[in-house]
Coordinates of C-alpha atoms in Angstrom, one line a residue:
M1 CA 91.6 96.8 106.3
K2 CA 95.3 95.9 106.1
K3 CA 94.4 92.7 104.1
K4 CA 92.2 94.6 101.6
V5 CA 94.9 97.2 101.0
F6 CA 97.5 94.4 100.3
K7 CA 95.0 92.5 98.0
T8 CA 94.5 95.8 96.0
L9 CA 98.3 96.3 95.8
A10 CA 98.6 92.6 94.6
K11 CA 96.2 93.3 91.8
I12 CA 98.0 96.6 90.8
N13 CA 101.4 94.7 91.0
K14 CA 100.1 92.0 88.7
A15 CA 98.9 94.6 86.1
I16 CA 101.9 96.9 86.2
L17 CA 105.0 95.0 87.3
P18 CA 106.8 92.4 85.0
S19 CA 106.6 88.7 85.9
F20 CA 110.2 87.4 85.9
T21 CA 109.1 84.0 86.3
K22 CA 107.4 83.9 82.8
K23 CA 110.6 85.5 81.5
E24 CA 112.6 82.6 83.1
L25 CA 115.0 85.2 84.8
D26 CA 118.0 83.7 86.6
I27 CA 118.1 85.1 90.0
S28 CA 121.9 85.0 90.3
K29 CA 122.0 87.3 87.3
A30 CA 119.3 89.6 88.3
S31 CA 120.0 93.4 88.7
K32 CA 119.4 95.1 91.9
L33 CA 116.2 96.6 90.6
Q34 CA 114.9 93.3 89.4
L35 CA 115.6 91.8 92.8
A36 CA 113.8 94.8 94.6
I37 CA 110.8 94.2 92.3
I38 CA 110.8 90.4 93.3
G39 CA 111.0 91.2 96.9
W40 CA 108.2 93.7 96.8
R41 CA 106.0 91.4 95.0
A42 CA 106.8 88.6 97.5
Y43 CA 106.1 90.9 100.4
V44 CA 102.8 92.2 99.0
T45 CA 101.7 88.6 98.2
M46 CA 102.6 87.2 101.5
N47 CA 100.6 90.0 103.3
A48 CA 97.7 89.6 101.1
L49 CA 97.4 85.8 101.9
D50 CA 97.6 86.2 105.6

C-alpha cells in the first residue's frame, strides 16, 4: 500500500514539479524553495523504489 502511494506521488511530481537537472541548476545557488522541491522529489523517489 505504502509503495503504491509513493509511486503515484512520483508520477504526480514528474508531471507537475520542475526538473532542475534538465535546467542545469547549480545546487549551491539554489533558493530554499528549490532545495525543498529537490528534497521532496528525492524522498518520494527513494520510497517508491524500496
